[in-house]
PDB file of C-alpha atoms in Angstrom:
ATOM      1  CA  MET X   1       0.000   0.000   0.000  1.00  0.00           C
ATOM      2  CA  ALA X   2       1.258   3.424  -0.883  1.00  0.00           C
ATOM      3  CA  ASN X   3       2.347   5.788   1.787  1.00  0.00           C
ATOM      4  CA  PRO X   4      -0.225   8.381   2.706  1.00  0.00           C
ATOM      5  CA  SER X   5      -0.025  11.803   1.175  1.00  0.00           C
ATOM      6  CA  ILE X   6       0.504  14.301   3.972  1.00  0.00           C
ATOM      7  CA  THR X   7       0.005  17.958   3.316  1.00  0.00           C
ATOM      8  CA  ARG X   8      -0.745  20.977   5.395  1.00  0.00           C
ATOM      9  CA  VAL X   9      -2.501  24.256   4.861  1.00  0.00           C
ATOM     10  CA  LEU X  10      -1.705  27.341   6.869  1.00  0.00           C
ATOM     11  CA  LEU X  11      -4.343  29.938   6.167  1.00  0.00           C
ATOM     12  CA  ASN X  12      -1.934  32.633   7.282  1.00  0.00           C
ATOM     13  CA  ALA X  13       0.307  31.702   4.369  1.00  0.00           C
ATOM     14  CA  ALA X  14      -2.248  33.071   1.916  1.00  0.00           C
ATOM     15  CA  LYS X  15      -0.863  36.415   0.844  1.00  0.00           C
ATOM     16  CA  VAL X  16      -2.190  38.917  -1.641  1.00  0.00           C
ATOM     17  CA  LEU X  17       0.048  41.782  -2.690  1.00  0.00           C
ATOM     18  CA  ILE X  18      -1.299  44.555  -4.905  1.00  0.00           C
ATOM     19  CA  GLY X  19      -0.178  47.742  -6.586  1.00  0.00           C
ATOM     20  CA  SER X  20       3.225  48.812  -7.843  1.00  0.00           C
ATOM     21  CA  LYS X  21       4.508  48.745  -4.277  1.00  0.00           C
ATOM     22  CA  LEU X  22       3.042  45.270  -3.789  1.00  0.00           C
ATOM     23  CA  VAL X  23       1.383  46.093  -0.496  1.00  0.00           C
ATOM     24  CA  SER X  24       0.087  43.104   1.441  1.00  0.00           C
ATOM     25  CA  LEU X  25      -3.661  43.058   2.122  1.00  0.00           C
ATOM     26  CA  ARG X  26      -4.484  42.796   5.814  1.00  0.00           C
ATOM     27  CA  GLY X  27      -7.856  42.377   7.454  1.00  0.00           C
ATOM     28  CA  ALA X  28      -9.275  39.137   6.172  1.00  0.00           C
ATOM     29  CA  ALA X  29     -12.503  37.979   7.757  1.00  0.00           C
ATOM     30  CA  ASP X  30     -13.295  34.280   8.266  1.00  0.00           C
ATOM     31  CA  ASP X  31     -12.948  33.731   4.532  1.00  0.00           C
ATOM     32  CA  PHE X  32     -10.083  35.656   2.996  1.00  0.00           C
ATOM     33  CA  PHE X  33     -10.600  35.141  -0.710  1.00  0.00           C
ATOM     34  CA  THR X  34     -11.721  32.826  -3.440  1.00  0.00           C
ATOM     35  CA  LEU X  35      -9.916  32.857  -6.763  1.00  0.00           C
ATOM     36  CA  GLY X  36     -11.076  31.076  -9.870  1.00  0.00           C
ATOM     37  CA  LYS X  37     -11.323  31.301 -13.591  1.00  0.00           C
ATOM     38  CA  SER X  38     -14.113  33.372 -15.007  1.00  0.00           C
ATOM     39  CA  GLY X  39     -16.699  30.989 -16.372  1.00  0.00           C
ATOM     40  CA  ASP X  40     -16.381  27.454 -17.672  1.00  0.00           C
ATOM     41  CA  VAL X  41     -13.282  26.601 -19.643  1.00  0.00           C
ATOM     42  CA  GLY X  42     -14.798  23.724 -21.558  1.00  0.00           C
ATOM     43  CA  GLY X  43     -17.998  22.007 -22.449  1.00  0.00           C
ATOM     44  CA  GLY X  44     -19.810  20.158 -25.148  1.00  0.00           C
ATOM     45  CA  ILE X  45     -22.438  20.591 -27.808  1.00  0.00           C
ATOM     46  CA  LYS X  46     -24.909  17.923 -28.747  1.00  0.00           C
ATOM     47  CA  GLY X  47     -26.642  17.247 -32.025  1.00  0.00           C
ATOM     48  CA  VAL X  48     -30.058  15.742 -32.694  1.00  0.00           C
ATOM     49  CA  GLN X  49     -28.483  12.731 -34.404  1.00  0.00           C
ATOM     50  CA  GLY X  50     -26.512  11.833 -31.323  1.00  0.00           C
ATOM     51  CA  ASP X  51     -23.313  13.539 -32.366  1.00  0.00           C
ATOM     52  CA  VAL X  52     -21.260  15.334 -29.787  1.00  0.00           C
ATOM     53  CA  ALA X  53     -18.439  17.837 -30.003  1.00  0.00           C
ATOM     54  CA  LEU X  54     -16.362  18.572 -26.946  1.00  0.00           C
ATOM     55  CA  PHE X  55     -14.514  21.829 -26.682  1.00  0.00           C
ATOM     56  CA  ASP X  56     -12.222  23.517 -24.257  1.00  0.00           C
ATOM     57  CA  SER X  57     -10.534  26.855 -24.218  1.00  0.00           C
ATOM     58  CA  GLU X  58      -7.702  28.847 -22.783  1.00  0.00           C
ATOM     59  CA  ASN X  59      -8.930  31.337 -20.249  1.00  0.00           C
ATOM     60  CA  ASN X  60      -6.636  33.724 -18.428  1.00  0.00           C
ATOM     61  CA  LEU X  61      -9.363  35.888 -16.912  1.00  0.00           C
ATOM     62  CA  TRP X  62      -9.729  35.156 -13.221  1.00  0.00           C
ATOM     63  CA  ILE X  63     -12.140  36.488 -10.611  1.00  0.00           C
ATOM     64  CA  GLN X  64     -11.003  37.018  -7.040  1.00  0.00           C
ATOM     65  CA  THR X  65     -13.581  37.660  -4.352  1.00  0.00           C
ATOM     66  CA  PHE X  66     -12.395  39.013  -1.010  1.00  0.00           C
ATOM     67  CA  THR X  67     -14.279  38.798   2.230  1.00  0.00           C
ATOM     68  CA  LEU X  68     -12.811  41.498   4.413  1.00  0.00           C
ATOM     69  CA  ILE X  69     -13.542  42.893   7.823  1.00  0.00           C
ATOM     70  CA  GLN X  70     -15.517  46.108   7.328  1.00  0.00           C
ATOM     71  CA  SER X  71     -12.855  48.144   9.099  1.00  0.00           C
ATOM     72  CA  SER X  72      -9.851  46.395   7.541  1.00  0.00           C
ATOM     73  CA  ALA X  73      -6.824  48.135   6.138  1.00  0.00           C
ATOM     74  CA  ALA X  74      -7.174  46.065   2.959  1.00  0.00           C
ATOM     75  CA  ILE X  75     -10.245  48.075   1.913  1.00  0.00           C
ATOM     76  CA  GLY X  76      -8.228  51.273   1.900  1.00  0.00           C
ATOM     77  CA  THR X  77      -5.311  49.549   0.187  1.00  0.00           C
ATOM     78  CA  ILE X  78      -7.476  48.230  -2.642  1.00  0.00           C
ATOM     79  CA  LEU X  79      -9.450  51.419  -3.170  1.00  0.00           C
ATOM     80  CA  ARG X  80      -6.337  53.611  -3.073  1.00  0.00           C
ATOM     81  CA  VAL X  81      -4.604  51.417  -5.637  1.00  0.00           C
ATOM     82  CA  LYS X  82      -7.743  51.573  -7.766  1.00  0.00           C
ATOM     83  CA  ALA X  83      -7.799  55.358  -7.542  1.00  0.00           C
ATOM     84  CA  THR X  84      -4.130  55.849  -8.346  1.00  0.00           C
ATOM     85  CA  GLU X  85      -3.196  53.024 -10.688  1.00  0.00           C
ATOM     86  CA  ARG X  86      -6.553  51.814 -12.094  1.00  0.00           C
ATOM     87  CA  THR X  87      -4.936  48.628 -13.422  1.00  0.00           C
ATOM     88  CA  PHE X  88      -2.431  47.261 -10.965  1.00  0.00           C
ATOM     89  CA  PRO X  89       0.012  44.386 -10.553  1.00  0.00           C
ATOM     90  CA  ILE X  90      -1.123  41.638  -8.219  1.00  0.00           C
ATOM     91  CA  ALA X  91       0.563  38.621  -6.669  1.00  0.00           C
ATOM     92  CA  VAL X  92      -1.279  35.836  -4.888  1.00  0.00           C
ATOM     93  CA  GLU X  93       0.910  33.453  -2.925  1.00  0.00           C
ATOM     94  CA  TYR X  94      -0.418  30.421  -1.141  1.00  0.00           C
ATOM     95  CA  ASN X  95       2.572  28.136  -0.674  1.00  0.00           C
ATOM     96  CA  ASP X  96       2.704  26.015  -3.806  1.00  0.00           C
ATOM     97  CA  PHE X  97       0.006  28.061  -5.508  1.00  0.00           C
ATOM     98  CA  THR X  98       1.294  31.249  -7.122  1.00  0.00           C
ATOM     99  CA  PHE X  99      -0.507  33.766  -9.296  1.00  0.00           C
ATOM    100  CA  ASN X 100       1.168  36.766 -10.910  1.00  0.00           C
ATOM    101  CA  GLY X 101      -0.739  39.157 -13.089  1.00  0.00           C
ATOM    102  CA  PHE X 102      -2.682  42.372 -13.316  1.00  0.00           C
ATOM    103  CA  GLY X 103      -6.022  43.354 -11.897  1.00  0.00           C
ATOM    104  CA  VAL X 104      -8.831  45.861 -11.785  1.00  0.00           C
ATOM    105  CA  VAL X 105     -11.555  46.311  -9.210  1.00  0.00           C
ATOM    106  CA  GLN X 106     -14.732  44.757 -10.565  1.00  0.00           C
ATOM    107  CA  ASN X 107     -16.934  45.530  -7.568  1.00  0.00           C
ATOM    108  CA  GLU X 108     -16.020  47.769  -4.648  1.00  0.00           C
ATOM    109  CA  GLY X 109     -18.510  46.238  -2.244  1.00  0.00           C
ATOM    110  CA  GLU X 110     -20.492  48.331   0.162  1.00  0.00           C
ATOM    111  CA  VAL X 111     -20.187  49.926   3.538  1.00  0.00           C
ATOM    112  CA  ALA X 112     -22.669  48.520   6.028  1.00  0.00           C
ATOM    113  CA  ALA X 113     -23.573  50.118   9.348  1.00  0.00           C
ATOM    114  CA  SER X 114     -24.903  46.929  10.798  1.00  0.00           C
ATOM    115  CA  LEU X 115     -24.153  44.601  13.648  1.00  0.00           C
ATOM    116  CA  GLY X 116     -25.089  41.712  11.393  1.00  0.00           C
ATOM    117  CA  THR X 117     -22.860  42.627   8.463  1.00  0.00           C
ATOM    118  CA  MET X 118     -19.323  43.021   9.639  1.00  0.00           C
ATOM    119  CA  THR X 119     -17.723  41.924   6.393  1.00  0.00           C
ATOM    120  CA  ARG X 120     -17.328  43.577   3.031  1.00  0.00           C
ATOM    121  CA  THR X 121     -17.026  41.780  -0.267  1.00  0.00           C
ATOM    122  CA  ILE X 122     -14.725  43.234  -2.918  1.00  0.00           C
ATOM    123  CA  VAL X 123     -14.341  41.593  -6.310  1.00  0.00           C
ATOM    124  CA  LEU X 124     -11.322  41.895  -8.599  1.00  0.00           C
ATOM    125  CA  ALA X 125     -10.961  40.831 -12.206  1.00  0.00           C
ATOM    126  CA  LEU X 126      -7.459  39.499 -12.802  1.00  0.00           C
ATOM    127  CA  ALA X 127      -5.367  38.722 -15.860  1.00  0.00           C
ATOM    128  CA  TYR X 128      -3.065  35.744 -15.354  1.00  0.00           C
ATOM    129  CA  GLN X 129       0.498  36.221 -16.553  1.00  0.00           C
ATOM    130  CA  SER X 130       2.656  33.665 -14.746  1.00  0.00           C
ATOM    131  CA  GLY X 131       2.730  31.424 -11.716  1.00  0.00           C
ATOM    132  CA  ASN X 132       1.821  27.905 -10.746  1.00  0.00           C
ATOM    133  CA  VAL X 133      -1.958  27.731 -10.811  1.00  0.00           C
ATOM    134  CA  THR X 134      -2.161  24.046 -11.672  1.00  0.00           C
ATOM    135  CA  THR X 135      -1.733  22.881  -8.127  1.00  0.00           C
ATOM    136  CA  GLY X 136      -3.678  22.769  -4.927  1.00  0.00           C
ATOM    137  CA  ILE X 137      -2.874  25.017  -2.023  1.00  0.00           C
ATOM    138  CA  GLY X 138      -0.666  24.288   0.922  1.00  0.00           C
ATOM    139  CA  GLU X 139       2.544  22.343   1.275  1.00  0.00           C
ATOM    140  CA  THR X 140       3.427  18.704   0.747  1.00  0.00           C
ATOM    141  CA  LEU X 141       5.004  17.258   3.877  1.00  0.00           C
ATOM    142  CA  ALA X 142       5.362  13.683   2.695  1.00  0.00           C
TER     143      ALA X 142
ATOM    144  CA  MET L   1      26.953  42.709 -38.484  1.00  0.00           C
ATOM    145  CA  PRO L   2      26.122  46.246 -37.309  1.00  0.00           C
ATOM    146  CA  ALA L   3      23.533  46.489 -40.063  1.00  0.00           C
ATOM    147  CA  LEU L   4      22.023  43.199 -38.962  1.00  0.00           C
ATOM    148  CA  LEU L   5      21.940  44.430 -35.371  1.00  0.00           C
ATOM    149  CA  GLY L   6      20.217  47.578 -36.558  1.00  0.00           C
ATOM    150  CA  ARG L   7      17.640  45.430 -38.290  1.00  0.00           C
ATOM    151  CA  CYS L   8      16.955  43.222 -35.255  1.00  0.00           C
ATOM    152  CA  ILE L   9      17.861  44.891 -31.990  1.00  0.00           C
ATOM    153  CA  GLY L  10      14.912  47.259 -31.931  1.00  0.00           C
ATOM    154  CA  TYR L  11      12.642  44.332 -31.154  1.00  0.00           C
ATOM    155  CA  LEU L  12      12.266  42.388 -27.949  1.00  0.00           C
ATOM    156  CA  PRO L  13      14.045  39.051 -27.644  1.00  0.00           C
ATOM    157  CA  GLY L  14      11.580  36.497 -28.879  1.00  0.00           C
ATOM    158  CA  ALA L  15       9.978  38.925 -31.300  1.00  0.00           C
ATOM    159  CA  MET L  16      12.783  38.758 -33.869  1.00  0.00           C
ATOM    160  CA  SER L  17      15.303  36.171 -35.015  1.00  0.00           C
ATOM    161  CA  PHE L  18      18.670  37.014 -36.517  1.00  0.00           C
ATOM    162  CA  THR L  19      18.343  34.487 -39.312  1.00  0.00           C
ATOM    163  CA  SER L  20      16.740  34.836 -42.715  1.00  0.00           C
ATOM    164  CA  LYS L  21      17.132  38.612 -42.665  1.00  0.00           C
ATOM    165  CA  VAL L  22      18.001  40.420 -45.846  1.00  0.00           C
ATOM    166  CA  LEU L  23      19.668  43.790 -46.020  1.00  0.00           C
ATOM    167  CA  PHE L  24      18.441  45.619 -49.065  1.00  0.00           C
ATOM    168  CA  GLY L  25      19.222  49.294 -49.032  1.00  0.00           C
ATOM    169  CA  SER L  26      18.079  51.924 -51.453  1.00  0.00           C
ATOM    170  CA  VAL L  27      21.541  52.391 -52.902  1.00  0.00           C
ATOM    171  CA  ALA L  28      23.411  49.711 -54.808  1.00  0.00           C
ATOM    172  CA  ASN L  29      26.385  49.734 -52.447  1.00  0.00           C
ATOM    173  CA  ALA L  30      24.158  48.925 -49.473  1.00  0.00           C
ATOM    174  CA  GLN L  31      22.698  45.834 -51.046  1.00  0.00           C
ATOM    175  CA  MET L  32      23.877  42.448 -49.906  1.00  0.00           C
ATOM    176  CA  THR L  33      24.267  39.809 -52.552  1.00  0.00           C
ATOM    177  CA  GLY L  34      24.211  36.358 -51.087  1.00  0.00           C
ATOM    178  CA  ARG L  35      26.771  33.805 -52.214  1.00  0.00           C
ATOM    179  CA  ASP L  36      25.937  30.217 -52.865  1.00  0.00           C
ATOM    180  CA  TYR L  37      28.235  28.243 -50.601  1.00  0.00           C
ATOM    181  CA  GLY L  38      26.812  24.942 -51.751  1.00  0.00           C
ATOM    182  CA  ASP L  39      28.123  21.968 -49.808  1.00  0.00           C
ATOM    183  CA  ASN L  40      30.375  24.265 -47.794  1.00  0.00           C
ATOM    184  CA  GLU L  41      27.363  25.440 -45.835  1.00  0.00           C
ATOM    185  CA  SER L  42      27.831  22.422 -43.605  1.00  0.00           C
ATOM    186  CA  LEU L  43      31.291  23.790 -42.741  1.00  0.00           C
ATOM    187  CA  MET L  44      29.679  27.061 -41.728  1.00  0.00           C
ATOM    188  CA  ALA L  45      27.414  25.231 -39.323  1.00  0.00           C
ATOM    189  CA  ASP L  46      30.310  23.149 -37.983  1.00  0.00           C
ATOM    190  CA  ARG L  47      32.471  26.195 -37.428  1.00  0.00           C
ATOM    191  CA  PHE L  48      29.762  28.485 -36.054  1.00  0.00           C
ATOM    192  CA  PHE L  49      29.969  30.908 -38.902  1.00  0.00           C
ATOM    193  CA  SER L  50      27.248  33.313 -39.888  1.00  0.00           C
ATOM    194  CA  ALA L  51      26.995  34.601 -43.430  1.00  0.00           C
ATOM    195  CA  TYR L  52      24.670  35.930 -46.046  1.00  0.00           C
ATOM    196  CA  THR L  53      24.022  33.130 -48.475  1.00  0.00           C
ATOM    197  CA  ALA L  54      22.124  32.672 -51.674  1.00  0.00           C
ATOM    198  CA  GLU L  55      19.612  30.534 -49.866  1.00  0.00           C
ATOM    199  CA  GLY L  56      16.386  31.195 -51.580  1.00  0.00           C
ATOM    200  CA  PRO L  57      18.244  32.789 -53.522  1.00  0.00           C
ATOM    201  CA  ARG L  58      17.523  35.856 -51.501  1.00  0.00           C
ATOM    202  CA  GLY L  59      20.830  36.738 -49.890  1.00  0.00           C
ATOM    203  CA  SER L  60      19.600  36.244 -46.361  1.00  0.00           C
ATOM    204  CA  HIS L  61      21.526  35.872 -43.148  1.00  0.00           C
ATOM    205  CA  ARG L  62      21.958  32.315 -41.985  1.00  0.00           C
ATOM    206  CA  PHE L  63      22.695  30.451 -38.746  1.00  0.00           C
ATOM    207  CA  GLY L  64      22.897  33.446 -36.397  1.00  0.00           C
ATOM    208  CA  TYR L  65      25.948  32.136 -34.545  1.00  0.00           C
ATOM    209  CA  THR L  66      28.323  34.103 -32.396  1.00  0.00           C
ATOM    210  CA  PRO L  67      32.014  33.133 -32.734  1.00  0.00           C
ATOM    211  CA  ASN L  68      31.844  30.970 -29.608  1.00  0.00           C
ATOM    212  CA  GLY L  69      29.104  28.835 -31.082  1.00  0.00           C
ATOM    213  CA  GLU L  70      26.191  30.318 -29.198  1.00  0.00           C
ATOM    214  CA  PHE L  71      23.195  31.561 -31.108  1.00  0.00           C
ATOM    215  CA  VAL L  72      23.347  35.328 -31.092  1.00  0.00           C
ATOM    216  CA  ASP L  73      19.859  35.765 -29.650  1.00  0.00           C
ATOM    217  CA  ARG L  74      20.846  33.859 -26.485  1.00  0.00           C
ATOM    218  CA  PRO L  75      23.231  36.469 -25.007  1.00  0.00           C
ATOM    219  CA  TRP L  76      20.809  39.107 -26.278  1.00  0.00           C
ATOM    220  CA  LEU L  77      17.996  37.446 -24.327  1.00  0.00           C
ATOM    221  CA  ALA L  78      20.133  36.879 -21.224  1.00  0.00           C
ATOM    222  CA  ASP L  79      21.447  40.439 -21.154  1.00  0.00           C
ATOM    223  CA  TYR L  80      18.053  41.973 -21.754  1.00  0.00           C
ATOM    224  CA  ALA L  81      16.359  39.789 -19.150  1.00  0.00           C
ATOM    225  CA  THR L  82      19.027  40.847 -16.642  1.00  0.00           C
ATOM    226  CA  TYR L  83      18.495  44.477 -17.547  1.00  0.00           C
ATOM    227  CA  LEU L  84      14.708  44.210 -17.206  1.00  0.00           C
ATOM    228  CA  ALA L  85      15.024  42.514 -13.820  1.00  0.00           C
ATOM    229  CA  GLN L  86      17.422  45.183 -12.571  1.00  0.00           C
ATOM    230  CA  VAL L  87      15.247  48.047 -13.721  1.00  0.00           C
ATOM    231  CA  ALA L  88      12.083  46.488 -12.295  1.00  0.00           C
ATOM    232  CA  LEU L  89      13.661  45.735  -8.912  1.00  0.00           C
ATOM    233  CA  VAL L  90      15.256  49.185  -8.564  1.00  0.00           C
ATOM    234  CA  GLN L  91      12.027  50.878  -9.637  1.00  0.00           C
ATOM    235  CA  TRP L  92      10.107  48.894  -7.035  1.00  0.00           C
ATOM    236  CA  MET L  93      12.643  49.746  -4.306  1.00  0.00           C
ATOM    237  CA  GLN L  94      12.404  53.414  -5.276  1.00  0.00           C
ATOM    238  CA  LEU L  95       8.607  53.298  -4.935  1.00  0.00           C
ATOM    239  CA  ASN L  96       8.737  51.604  -1.557  1.00  0.00           C
ATOM    240  CA  ASP L  97       9.009  53.733   1.521  1.00  0.00           C
ATOM    241  CA  ILE L  98      11.071  50.888   2.877  1.00  0.00           C
ATOM    242  CA  THR L  99      12.015  47.540   1.410  1.00  0.00           C
ATOM    243  CA  ALA L 100      11.793  45.665   4.648  1.00  0.00           C
ATOM    244  CA  TYR L 101      13.622  42.386   5.243  1.00  0.00           C
ATOM    245  CA  ASP L 102      10.431  40.428   5.827  1.00  0.00           C
ATOM    246  CA  ASP L 103       8.581  37.624   4.123  1.00  0.00           C
ATOM    247  CA  VAL L 104       5.877  39.788   2.566  1.00  0.00           C
ATOM    248  CA  THR L 105       8.462  42.022   0.918  1.00  0.00           C
ATOM    249  CA  ILE L 106      10.398  38.987  -0.289  1.00  0.00           C
ATOM    250  CA  LEU L 107       7.189  37.732  -1.927  1.00  0.00           C
ATOM    251  CA  GLY L 108       6.740  41.164  -3.479  1.00  0.00           C
ATOM    252  CA  GLY L 109      10.207  41.058  -5.011  1.00  0.00           C
ATOM    253  CA  ARG L 110       9.418  37.633  -6.372  1.00  0.00           C
ATOM    254  CA  ASN L 111       6.424  39.082  -8.196  1.00  0.00           C
ATOM    255  CA  VAL L 112       8.488  41.994  -9.536  1.00  0.00           C
ATOM    256  CA  LEU L 113      10.988  39.536 -10.995  1.00  0.00           C
ATOM    257  CA  ALA L 114       8.256  37.329 -12.429  1.00  0.00           C
ATOM    258  CA  ARG L 115       6.553  40.234 -14.159  1.00  0.00           C
ATOM    259  CA  ALA L 116       9.816  41.533 -15.608  1.00  0.00           C
ATOM    260  CA  ILE L 117      10.846  38.190 -17.071  1.00  0.00           C
ATOM    261  CA  ALA L 118       7.341  37.273 -18.235  1.00  0.00           C
ATOM    262  CA  SER L 119       7.133  40.461 -20.282  1.00  0.00           C
ATOM    263  CA  LEU L 120       9.648  39.024 -22.766  1.00  0.00           C
ATOM    264  CA  PRO L 121       8.027  37.352 -25.784  1.00  0.00           C
ATOM    265  CA  ALA L 122      10.849  34.781 -25.825  1.00  0.00           C
ATOM    266  CA  VAL L 123       9.738  33.448 -22.451  1.00  0.00           C
ATOM    267  CA  ASN L 124       6.892  30.993 -22.037  1.00  0.00           C
ATOM    268  CA  ALA L 125       5.362  32.808 -19.074  1.00  0.00           C
ATOM    269  CA  SER L 126       3.307  29.875 -17.830  1.00  0.00           C
ATOM    270  CA  THR L 127       6.535  27.942 -17.162  1.00  0.00           C
ATOM    271  CA  LEU L 128       8.054  30.731 -15.092  1.00  0.00           C
ATOM    272  CA  VAL L 129       9.058  29.849 -11.539  1.00  0.00           C
ATOM    273  CA  VAL L 130      10.831  32.188  -9.148  1.00  0.00           C
ATOM    274  CA  THR L 131      12.160  30.422  -6.083  1.00  0.00           C
ATOM    275  CA  PHE L 132      13.160  32.222  -2.910  1.00  0.00           C
ATOM    276  CA  LEU L 133      14.078  31.751   0.709  1.00  0.00           C
ATOM    277  CA  THR L 134      12.107  33.249   3.549  1.00  0.00           C
ATOM    278  CA  ARG L 135      13.722  35.518   6.091  1.00  0.00           C
ATOM    279  CA  ALA L 136      14.049  32.614   8.514  1.00  0.00           C
ATOM    280  CA  GLN L 137      15.947  30.576   5.915  1.00  0.00           C
ATOM    281  CA  VAL L 138      18.570  33.088   4.830  1.00  0.00           C
ATOM    282  CA  ASP L 139      22.062  33.469   6.232  1.00  0.00           C
ATOM    283  CA  PRO L 140      21.804  35.833   9.232  1.00  0.00           C
ATOM    284  CA  ASN L 141      24.935  37.586   8.005  1.00  0.00           C
ATOM    285  CA  ASP L 142      23.024  38.649   4.927  1.00  0.00           C
ATOM    286  CA  ILE L 143      20.331  40.193   7.089  1.00  0.00           C
ATOM    287  CA  ALA L 144      23.024  42.112   8.950  1.00  0.00           C
ATOM    288  CA  LEU L 145      24.596  43.144   5.650  1.00  0.00           C
ATOM    289  CA  ARG L 146      21.140  44.026   4.224  1.00  0.00           C
ATOM    290  CA  VAL L 147      21.655  41.772   1.222  1.00  0.00           C
ATOM    291  CA  TYR L 148      19.058  39.427  -0.236  1.00  0.00           C
ATOM    292  CA  LYS L 149      20.414  37.077  -2.895  1.00  0.00           C
ATOM    293  CA  TYR L 150      18.110  34.087  -2.739  1.00  0.00           C
ATOM    294  CA  TYR L 151      15.864  34.496  -5.743  1.00  0.00           C
ATOM    295  CA  ALA L 152      16.326  32.096  -8.633  1.00  0.00           C
ATOM    296  CA  THR L 153      14.314  32.358 -11.818  1.00  0.00           C
ATOM    297  CA  PHE L 154      13.531  29.428 -14.101  1.00  0.00           C
ATOM    298  CA  ALA L 155      11.566  29.543 -17.328  1.00  0.00           C
ATOM    299  CA  ASP L 156      11.344  27.807 -20.666  1.00  0.00           C
ATOM    300  CA  THR L 157      11.872  29.881 -23.750  1.00  0.00           C
ATOM    301  CA  ASN L 158       9.706  29.377 -26.780  1.00  0.00           C
ATOM    302  CA  GLY L 159      12.669  28.736 -29.081  1.00  0.00           C
ATOM    303  CA  ILE L 160      13.412  29.783 -32.627  1.00  0.00           C
ATOM    304  CA  ILE L 161      13.622  27.899 -35.915  1.00  0.00           C
ATOM    305  CA  ASN L 162      16.840  29.007 -37.590  1.00  0.00           C
ATOM    306  CA  GLN L 163      16.736  26.645 -40.532  1.00  0.00           C
ATOM    307  CA  ILE L 164      14.238  24.270 -42.033  1.00  0.00           C
ATOM    308  CA  GLY L 165      15.845  21.132 -43.349  1.00  0.00           C
ATOM    309  CA  THR L 166      19.594  20.556 -43.542  1.00  0.00           C
ATOM    310  CA  LEU L 167      21.949  19.400 -46.246  1.00  0.00           C
ATOM    311  CA  ALA L 168      22.169  16.009 -44.577  1.00  0.00           C
ATOM    312  CA  GLU L 169      18.456  15.805 -43.878  1.00  0.00           C
ATOM    313  CA  PRO L 170      16.631  17.835 -46.461  1.00  0.00           C
ATOM    314  CA  ILE L 171      12.886  18.287 -46.484  1.00  0.00           C
ATOM    315  CA  ALA L 172      11.328  15.397 -48.389  1.00  0.00           C
ATOM    316  CA  ILE L 173       9.117  16.505 -51.211  1.00  0.00           C
ATOM    317  CA  ASN L 174       7.428  13.579 -52.929  1.00  0.00           C
ATOM    318  CA  LEU L 175       5.544  14.149 -56.131  1.00  0.00           C
ATOM    319  CA  LYS L 176       4.214  11.595 -58.524  1.00  0.00           C
ATOM    320  CA  ASP L 177       2.264  11.609 -61.698  1.00  0.00           C
ATOM    321  CA  ALA L 178      -1.304  10.551 -61.415  1.00  0.00           C
ATOM    322  CA  GLY L 179      -1.742   7.210 -63.046  1.00  0.00           C
TER     323      GLY L 179
END
């Protein structure tokens, strides 16, 4: 029997750096971010005679959704970079997972004066340039 | 060679190859007339010799060797990649209020390097890997000396076709009469 695969994930290792200065975003809520390709990358089309064509595509447009504490420094960091640079460099580092590219703010989220809503969701649209995105997160221990 | 450089060097490495270029000027004296070296072309390849030949017969530059046997676009690529990395890193350090010796900043420098190298058309950006050591892993003397030298960049280049078919292995063209 094969040895077990042992990996670990440290959530604190998830880093997002944005802007020309590559400032680290601080102030993640329970969920820091999700990052995925925009839309499906493949699919199929069927015909009435039972024929099928499969297709897939290259897609370098990614969507990153942040869940931030309403009072977090990251909100100011993102909105200042948006105001000054419009399109900005971004690096996402999560141990083995690495994403380097450029981004814009797709949705700024909203301020909430509410005891029930202590988080703010900000959405970025990212262009992938380099990095290892064909791996899971975390580190392989054995 | 200076004329060939003038023809090619204005492009980015990976956007231009040094082979198959012709130098036709508007005056007769500036025109290159390629010679037909025939079987001796194999000697040119053996001896890392670049020349304008009658290949075609269009008088184009062939092989693109430097005298030490390297293809001329390789040092061009290496030098330009080094230059881009230097400029990008210095520009980033100028922008920073402080380039702190911490892990977040080290990750930032990694991204600066990755973006600089990936901007070259010669580089297959999806293969780019920049390795690094964290602050805890570096030699403490380097922290005291304020030196960070633990980035290493790896990437595949897309490559260039310098010649199609050789004298020894020519392109096979098979034609037959219909019958």
